[in-house]
Coordinates of C-alpha atoms in Angstrom, one line a residue:
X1 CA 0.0 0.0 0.0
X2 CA 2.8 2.3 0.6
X3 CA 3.9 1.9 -2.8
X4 CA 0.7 2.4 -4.5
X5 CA 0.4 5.7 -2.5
X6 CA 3.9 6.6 -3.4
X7 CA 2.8 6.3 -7.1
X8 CA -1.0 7.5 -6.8
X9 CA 0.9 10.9 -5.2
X10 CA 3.5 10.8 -8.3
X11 CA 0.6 11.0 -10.7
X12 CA -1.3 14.0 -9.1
X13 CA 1.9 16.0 -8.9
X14 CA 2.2 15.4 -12.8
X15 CA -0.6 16.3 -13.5
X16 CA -1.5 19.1 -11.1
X17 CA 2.0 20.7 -12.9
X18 CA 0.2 20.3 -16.3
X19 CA -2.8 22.0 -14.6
X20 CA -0.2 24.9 -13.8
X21 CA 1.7 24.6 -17.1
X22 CA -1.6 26.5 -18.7
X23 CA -0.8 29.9 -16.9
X24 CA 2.1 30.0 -20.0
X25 CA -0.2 30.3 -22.7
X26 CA -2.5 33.2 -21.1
X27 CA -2.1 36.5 -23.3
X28 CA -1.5 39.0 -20.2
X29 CA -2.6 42.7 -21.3
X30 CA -0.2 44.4 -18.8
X31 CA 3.6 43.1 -19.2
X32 CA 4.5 45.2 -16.6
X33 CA 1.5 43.2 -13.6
X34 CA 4.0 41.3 -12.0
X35 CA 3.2 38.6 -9.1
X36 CA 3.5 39.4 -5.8
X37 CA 6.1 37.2 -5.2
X38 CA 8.2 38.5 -8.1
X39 CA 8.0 42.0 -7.0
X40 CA 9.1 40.9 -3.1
X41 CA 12.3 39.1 -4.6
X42 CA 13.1 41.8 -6.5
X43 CA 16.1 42.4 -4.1
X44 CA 17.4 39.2 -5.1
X45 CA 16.9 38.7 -9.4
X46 CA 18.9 41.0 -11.3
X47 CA 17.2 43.2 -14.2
X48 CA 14.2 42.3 -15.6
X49 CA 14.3 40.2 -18.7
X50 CA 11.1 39.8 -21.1
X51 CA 10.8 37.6 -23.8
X52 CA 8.1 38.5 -26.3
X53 CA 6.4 35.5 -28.3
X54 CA 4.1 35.7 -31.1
X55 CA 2.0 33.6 -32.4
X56 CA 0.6 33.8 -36.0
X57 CA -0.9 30.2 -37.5
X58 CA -1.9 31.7 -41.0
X59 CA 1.6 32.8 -41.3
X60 CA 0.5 36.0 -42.9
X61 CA 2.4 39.0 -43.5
X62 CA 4.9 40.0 -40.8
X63 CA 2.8 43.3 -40.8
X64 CA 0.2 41.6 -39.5
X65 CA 2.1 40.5 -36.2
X66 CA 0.9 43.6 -34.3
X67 CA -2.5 43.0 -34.7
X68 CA -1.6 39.2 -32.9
X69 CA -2.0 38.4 -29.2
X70 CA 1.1 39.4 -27.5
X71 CA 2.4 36.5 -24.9
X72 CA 5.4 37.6 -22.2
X73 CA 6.9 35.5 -19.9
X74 CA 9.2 37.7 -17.6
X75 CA 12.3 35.8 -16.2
X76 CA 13.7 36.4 -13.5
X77 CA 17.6 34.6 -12.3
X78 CA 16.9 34.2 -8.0
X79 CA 19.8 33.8 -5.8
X80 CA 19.3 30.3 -5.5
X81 CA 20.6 29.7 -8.9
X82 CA 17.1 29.4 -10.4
X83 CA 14.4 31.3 -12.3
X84 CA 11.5 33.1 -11.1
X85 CA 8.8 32.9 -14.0
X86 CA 5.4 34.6 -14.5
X87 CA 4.0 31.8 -16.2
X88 CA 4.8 27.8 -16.4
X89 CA 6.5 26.8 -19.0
X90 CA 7.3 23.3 -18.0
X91 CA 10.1 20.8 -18.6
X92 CA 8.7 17.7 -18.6
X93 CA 11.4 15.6 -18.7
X94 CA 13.3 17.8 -15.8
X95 CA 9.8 17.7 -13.6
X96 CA 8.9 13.8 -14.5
X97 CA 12.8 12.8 -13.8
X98 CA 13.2 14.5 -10.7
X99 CA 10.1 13.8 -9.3
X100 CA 11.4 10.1 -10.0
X101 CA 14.3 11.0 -7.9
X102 CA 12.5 12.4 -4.9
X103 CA 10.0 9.4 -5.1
X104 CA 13.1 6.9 -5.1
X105 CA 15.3 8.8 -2.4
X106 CA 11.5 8.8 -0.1
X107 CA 11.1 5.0 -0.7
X108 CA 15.1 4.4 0.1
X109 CA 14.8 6.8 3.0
X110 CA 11.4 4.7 4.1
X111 CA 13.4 1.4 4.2
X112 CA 15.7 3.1 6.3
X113 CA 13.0 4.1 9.0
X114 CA 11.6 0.7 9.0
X115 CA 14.7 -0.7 9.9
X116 CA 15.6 2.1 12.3
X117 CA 12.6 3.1 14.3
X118 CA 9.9 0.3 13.1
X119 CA 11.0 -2.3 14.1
X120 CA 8.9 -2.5 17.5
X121 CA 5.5 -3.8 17.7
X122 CA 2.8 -2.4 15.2
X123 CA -0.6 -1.7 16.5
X124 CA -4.0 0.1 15.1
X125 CA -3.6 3.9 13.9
X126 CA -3.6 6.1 17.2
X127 CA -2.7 9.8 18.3
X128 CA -0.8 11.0 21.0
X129 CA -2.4 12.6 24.0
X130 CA -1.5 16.5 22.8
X131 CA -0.2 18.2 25.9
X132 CA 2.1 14.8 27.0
X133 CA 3.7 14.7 23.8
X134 CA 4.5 18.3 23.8
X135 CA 5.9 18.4 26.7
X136 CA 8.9 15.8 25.8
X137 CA 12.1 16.7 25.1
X138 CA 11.7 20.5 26.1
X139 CA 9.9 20.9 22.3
X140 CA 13.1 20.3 20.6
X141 CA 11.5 17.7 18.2
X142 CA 8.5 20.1 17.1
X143 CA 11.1 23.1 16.5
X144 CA 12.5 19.6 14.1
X145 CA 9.5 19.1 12.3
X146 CA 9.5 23.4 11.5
X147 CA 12.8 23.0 10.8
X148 CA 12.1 19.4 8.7
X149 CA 8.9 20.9 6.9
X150 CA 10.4 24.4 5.6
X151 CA 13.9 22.8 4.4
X152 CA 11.8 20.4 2.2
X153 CA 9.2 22.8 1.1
X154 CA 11.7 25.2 -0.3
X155 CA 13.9 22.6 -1.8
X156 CA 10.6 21.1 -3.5
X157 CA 10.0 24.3 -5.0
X158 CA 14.0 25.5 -6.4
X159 CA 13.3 21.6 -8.5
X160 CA 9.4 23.0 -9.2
X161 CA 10.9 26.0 -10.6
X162 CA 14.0 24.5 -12.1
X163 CA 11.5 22.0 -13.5
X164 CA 9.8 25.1 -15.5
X165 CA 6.5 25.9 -12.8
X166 CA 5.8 29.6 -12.7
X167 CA 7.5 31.3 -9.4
X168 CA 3.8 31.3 -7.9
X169 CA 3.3 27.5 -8.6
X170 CA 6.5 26.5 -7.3
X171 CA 5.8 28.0 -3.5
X172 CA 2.5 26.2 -3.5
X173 CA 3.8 23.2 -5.4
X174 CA 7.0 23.5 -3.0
X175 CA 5.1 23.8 0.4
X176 CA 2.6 20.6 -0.3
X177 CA 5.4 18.3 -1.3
X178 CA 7.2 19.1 1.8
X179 CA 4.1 19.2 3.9
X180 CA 3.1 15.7 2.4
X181 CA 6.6 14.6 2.9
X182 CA 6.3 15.1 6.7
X183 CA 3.0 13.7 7.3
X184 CA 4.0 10.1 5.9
X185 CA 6.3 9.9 8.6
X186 CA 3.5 10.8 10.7
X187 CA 1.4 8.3 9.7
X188 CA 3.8 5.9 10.1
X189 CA 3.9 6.0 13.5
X190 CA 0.4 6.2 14.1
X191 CA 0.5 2.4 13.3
X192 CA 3.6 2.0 15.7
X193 CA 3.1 1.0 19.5
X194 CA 5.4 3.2 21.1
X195 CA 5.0 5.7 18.9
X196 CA 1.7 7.3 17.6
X197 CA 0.2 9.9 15.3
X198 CA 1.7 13.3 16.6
X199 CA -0.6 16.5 16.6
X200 CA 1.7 18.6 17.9
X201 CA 4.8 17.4 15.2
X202 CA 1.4 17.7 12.6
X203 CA 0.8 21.6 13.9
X204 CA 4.9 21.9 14.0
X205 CA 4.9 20.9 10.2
X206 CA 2.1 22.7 9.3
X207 CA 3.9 25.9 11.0
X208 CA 7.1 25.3 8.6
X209 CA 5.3 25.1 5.1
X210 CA 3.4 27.9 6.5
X211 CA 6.2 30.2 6.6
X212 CA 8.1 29.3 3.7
X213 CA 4.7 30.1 1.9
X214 CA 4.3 33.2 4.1
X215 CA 7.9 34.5 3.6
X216 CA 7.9 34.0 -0.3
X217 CA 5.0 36.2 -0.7
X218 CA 6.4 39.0 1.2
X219 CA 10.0 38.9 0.9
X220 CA 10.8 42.2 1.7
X221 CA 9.7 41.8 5.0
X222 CA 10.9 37.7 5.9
X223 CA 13.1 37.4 3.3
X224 CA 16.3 38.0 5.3
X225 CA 15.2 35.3 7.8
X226 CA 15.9 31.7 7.7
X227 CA 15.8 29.0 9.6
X228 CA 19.3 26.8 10.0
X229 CA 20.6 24.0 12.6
X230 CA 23.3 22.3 13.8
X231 CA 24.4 18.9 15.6
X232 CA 27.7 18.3 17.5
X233 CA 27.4 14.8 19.3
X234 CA 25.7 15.2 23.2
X235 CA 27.7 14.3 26.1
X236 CA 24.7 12.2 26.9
X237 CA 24.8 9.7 23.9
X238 CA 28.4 9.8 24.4
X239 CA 27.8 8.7 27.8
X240 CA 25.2 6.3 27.2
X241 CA 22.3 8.4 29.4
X242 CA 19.6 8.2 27.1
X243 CA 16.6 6.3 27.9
X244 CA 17.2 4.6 24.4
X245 CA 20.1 4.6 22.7
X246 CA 19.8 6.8 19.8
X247 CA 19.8 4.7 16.0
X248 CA 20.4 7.6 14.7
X249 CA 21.7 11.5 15.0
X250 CA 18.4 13.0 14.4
X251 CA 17.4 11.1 17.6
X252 CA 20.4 13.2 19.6
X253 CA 18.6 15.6 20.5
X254 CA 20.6 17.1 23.0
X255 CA 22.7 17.4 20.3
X256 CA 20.6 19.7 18.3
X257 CA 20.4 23.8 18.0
X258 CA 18.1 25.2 15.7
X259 CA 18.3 28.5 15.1
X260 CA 16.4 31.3 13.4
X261 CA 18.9 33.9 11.7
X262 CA 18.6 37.0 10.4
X263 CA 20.5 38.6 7.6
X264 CA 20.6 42.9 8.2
X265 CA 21.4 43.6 4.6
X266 CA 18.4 42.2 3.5
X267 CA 16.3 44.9 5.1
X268 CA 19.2 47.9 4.8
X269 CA 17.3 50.4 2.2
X270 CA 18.8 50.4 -1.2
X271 CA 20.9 53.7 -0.8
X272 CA 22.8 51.6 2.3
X273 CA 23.2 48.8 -0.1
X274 CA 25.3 51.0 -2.7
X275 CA 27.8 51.9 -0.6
X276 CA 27.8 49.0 1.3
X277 CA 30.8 46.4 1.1
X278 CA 29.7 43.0 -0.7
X279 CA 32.0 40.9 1.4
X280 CA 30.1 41.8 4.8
X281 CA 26.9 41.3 3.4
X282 CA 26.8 38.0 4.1
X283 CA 26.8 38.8 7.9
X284 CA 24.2 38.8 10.2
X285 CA 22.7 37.6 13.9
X286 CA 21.6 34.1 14.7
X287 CA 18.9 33.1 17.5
X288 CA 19.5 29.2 18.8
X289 CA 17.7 27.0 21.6
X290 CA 18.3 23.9 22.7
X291 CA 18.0 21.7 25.5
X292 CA 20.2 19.7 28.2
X293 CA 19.0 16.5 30.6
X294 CA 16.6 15.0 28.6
X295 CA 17.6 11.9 27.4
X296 CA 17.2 10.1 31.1
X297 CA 13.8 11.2 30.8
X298 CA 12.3 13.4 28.1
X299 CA 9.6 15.3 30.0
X300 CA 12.7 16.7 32.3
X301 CA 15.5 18.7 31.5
X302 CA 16.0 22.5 30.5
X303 CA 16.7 24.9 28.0
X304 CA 19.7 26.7 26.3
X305 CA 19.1 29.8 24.5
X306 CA 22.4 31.1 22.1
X307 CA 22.7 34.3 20.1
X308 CA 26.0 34.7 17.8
X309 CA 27.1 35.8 14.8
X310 CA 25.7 33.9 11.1
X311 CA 27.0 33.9 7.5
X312 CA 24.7 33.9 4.8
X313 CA 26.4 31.5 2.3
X314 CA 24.3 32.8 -0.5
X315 CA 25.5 36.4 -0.6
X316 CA 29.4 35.6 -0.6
X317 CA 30.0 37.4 -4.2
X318 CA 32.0 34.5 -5.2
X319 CA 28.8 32.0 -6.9
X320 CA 27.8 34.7 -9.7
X321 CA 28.8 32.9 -12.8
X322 CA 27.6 29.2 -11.7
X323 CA 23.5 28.7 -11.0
X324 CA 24.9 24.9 -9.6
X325 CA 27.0 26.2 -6.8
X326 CA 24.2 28.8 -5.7
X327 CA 21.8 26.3 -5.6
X328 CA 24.3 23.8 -3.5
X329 CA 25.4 26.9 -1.1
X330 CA 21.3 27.6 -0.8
X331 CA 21.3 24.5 0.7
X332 CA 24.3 24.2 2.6
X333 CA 23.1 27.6 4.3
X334 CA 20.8 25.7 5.7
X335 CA 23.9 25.0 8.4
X336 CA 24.5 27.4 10.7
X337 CA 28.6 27.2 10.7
X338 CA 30.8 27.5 14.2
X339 CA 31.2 31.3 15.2
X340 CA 31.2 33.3 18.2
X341 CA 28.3 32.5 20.6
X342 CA 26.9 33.3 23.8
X343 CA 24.6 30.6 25.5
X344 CA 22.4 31.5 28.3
X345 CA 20.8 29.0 30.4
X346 CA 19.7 28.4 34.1
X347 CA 23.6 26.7 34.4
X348 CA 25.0 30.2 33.6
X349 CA 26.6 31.9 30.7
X350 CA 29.4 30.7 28.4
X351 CA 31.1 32.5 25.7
X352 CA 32.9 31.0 22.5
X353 CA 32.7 29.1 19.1
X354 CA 29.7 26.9 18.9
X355 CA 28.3 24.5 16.3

């Protein structure tokens, strides 16, 4: 069955893209009516480009042209390495082959869970009672499944847009695959006896596609936030205190910061920006939590909150003349590197470089 739904969700994506691929043949009477989302990235695309296309299927004289419907497509190069488009103009042998890919990396990634995590006793679908399983782990697993849900819904859309979808279709495209993505693994707890069907990780996961949706449709004001982690192996798995040994490093959660950073150049106005150096663009403030003592038992324990220094990866000015490294550094930015940080906790205050 899990199969079948792999390849019934396969199909709709197909052909809810080819739904979406329609927008390219619209005639649009104002070139200039941009999308909202196009005009809130304009910080990142450099100058405009329009491509006029006419059509004339009597191949009359050329004089006759002006008299044609006019179709545009504006194209706009983000700092992801792809293109923001006004309208679909789909590739379907990119879309069809990468979908492939994502479908074959979710079933690999499947049998890796199921020899992981399920290999305890399966039972009937069941939830979780809400407030006990939020309460575990100090909430470092639902700041996870944000984390989790926005990483996937905006990779999903740079392959939606690379693929050819319209900059509009790729956010929605983008925020459904990744929300989908997360509720599988939801679902396949609910039929696991020590685990369950999570509300809380289902409301976290919601939350993430929510603001990658949210922040593509008004960059100027989110656009210089992201969310990024990091993992450094806990003291606790190294000294064997967890409840349950961890399979895995996602499961070391006392190993895990997540962070939300925020990039200052983003919101300097465009006057700052001239005179402004490219190489400290790049810089800005990062905001971390994470939590201590609860691998012994996950409903004790405390926070850590951190506050340091960040590096956007994507505005270094050295990935200008290659769309493939942009894209890569996109998502290696999702890392928040080792750089001065202060942690706060109820243990005190520490200063130095933390990952």
């Amino acid at each position: 069955m899990h199969i079948i739904h792999k390849i019934l969700l396969f199909y709709l994506l197909i052909n809810c893209s080819a739904a979406f691929a329609q927008d390219s043949t619209k005639a649009i009477s104002d070139p200039i009516d941009y999308s909202i989302a196009s005009r809130f990235h304009s910080n990142d695309y450099v100058p405009l480009n329009l491509s006029y296309k006419f059509f004339d299927p009597q191949k009359k004289d050329k004089t006759a042209l002006a008299s044609q419907p006019i179709f545009v497509n504006s194209e706009r190069p983000l700092i992801d390495g792809t293109i923001w488009r006004t309208n679909s103009d789909v590739n379907y042998l990119r879309l069809t082959s990468m979908l492939g890919a994502i479908a074959v990396v979710n079933t690999v990634a499947y049998t890796y869970q199921r020899k992981v995590w399920y290999t305890e006793e399966t039972t009937v679908f069941h939830s979780l009672e809400f407030l006990n399983d939020w309460n575990k782990y100090q909430q470092m697993d639902k700041f996870g499944h944000f984390t989790d849900a926005y990483i996937t819904s905006d990779f999903s859309a740079k392959i939606y847009r690379w693929s050819g979808l319209s900059g509009n279709s790729s956010v929605w495209f983008g925020a459904l695959t990744g929300w989908i993505w997360m509720l599988e693994i939801e679902v396949s707890d609910a039929f696991m006896a020590e685990w369950g069907f999570s509300w809380g990780d289902m409301l976290a996961n919601t939350a993430g596609s929510a603001f990658f949706i949210l922040q593509q449709f008004n960059y100027d004001a989110l656009g210089g936030i992201q969310p990024k982690i990091s993992w450094h192996k806990s003291e606790a798995w190294k000294e064997m205190r967890y409840h349950k040994d961890p399979q895995a490093l996602i499961e070391d959660y006392e190993g895990m910061t997540f962070w939300l950073t925020v990039n200052p150049h983003h919101y300097f106005p465009e006057s700052w920006k001239k005179s402004y150096s490219e190489w400290l663009a790049p810089l800005g403030l990062a905001i971390g939590v994470s939590a201590k003592d609860i691998g012994a038992y996950p409903w004790a324990g405390y926070k850590e909150y951190f506050i340091g220094l960040d590096i956007d990866l994507k505005k270094l000015p050295i990935w200008e003349d290659s769309n493939l490294l942009k894209f890569i550094m996109s998502e290696v930015n999702f890392l928040r590197l080792p750089l001065p940080t202060i942690r706060f906790s109820s243990q005190g205050t520490w200063f130095g470089f933390y990952f």
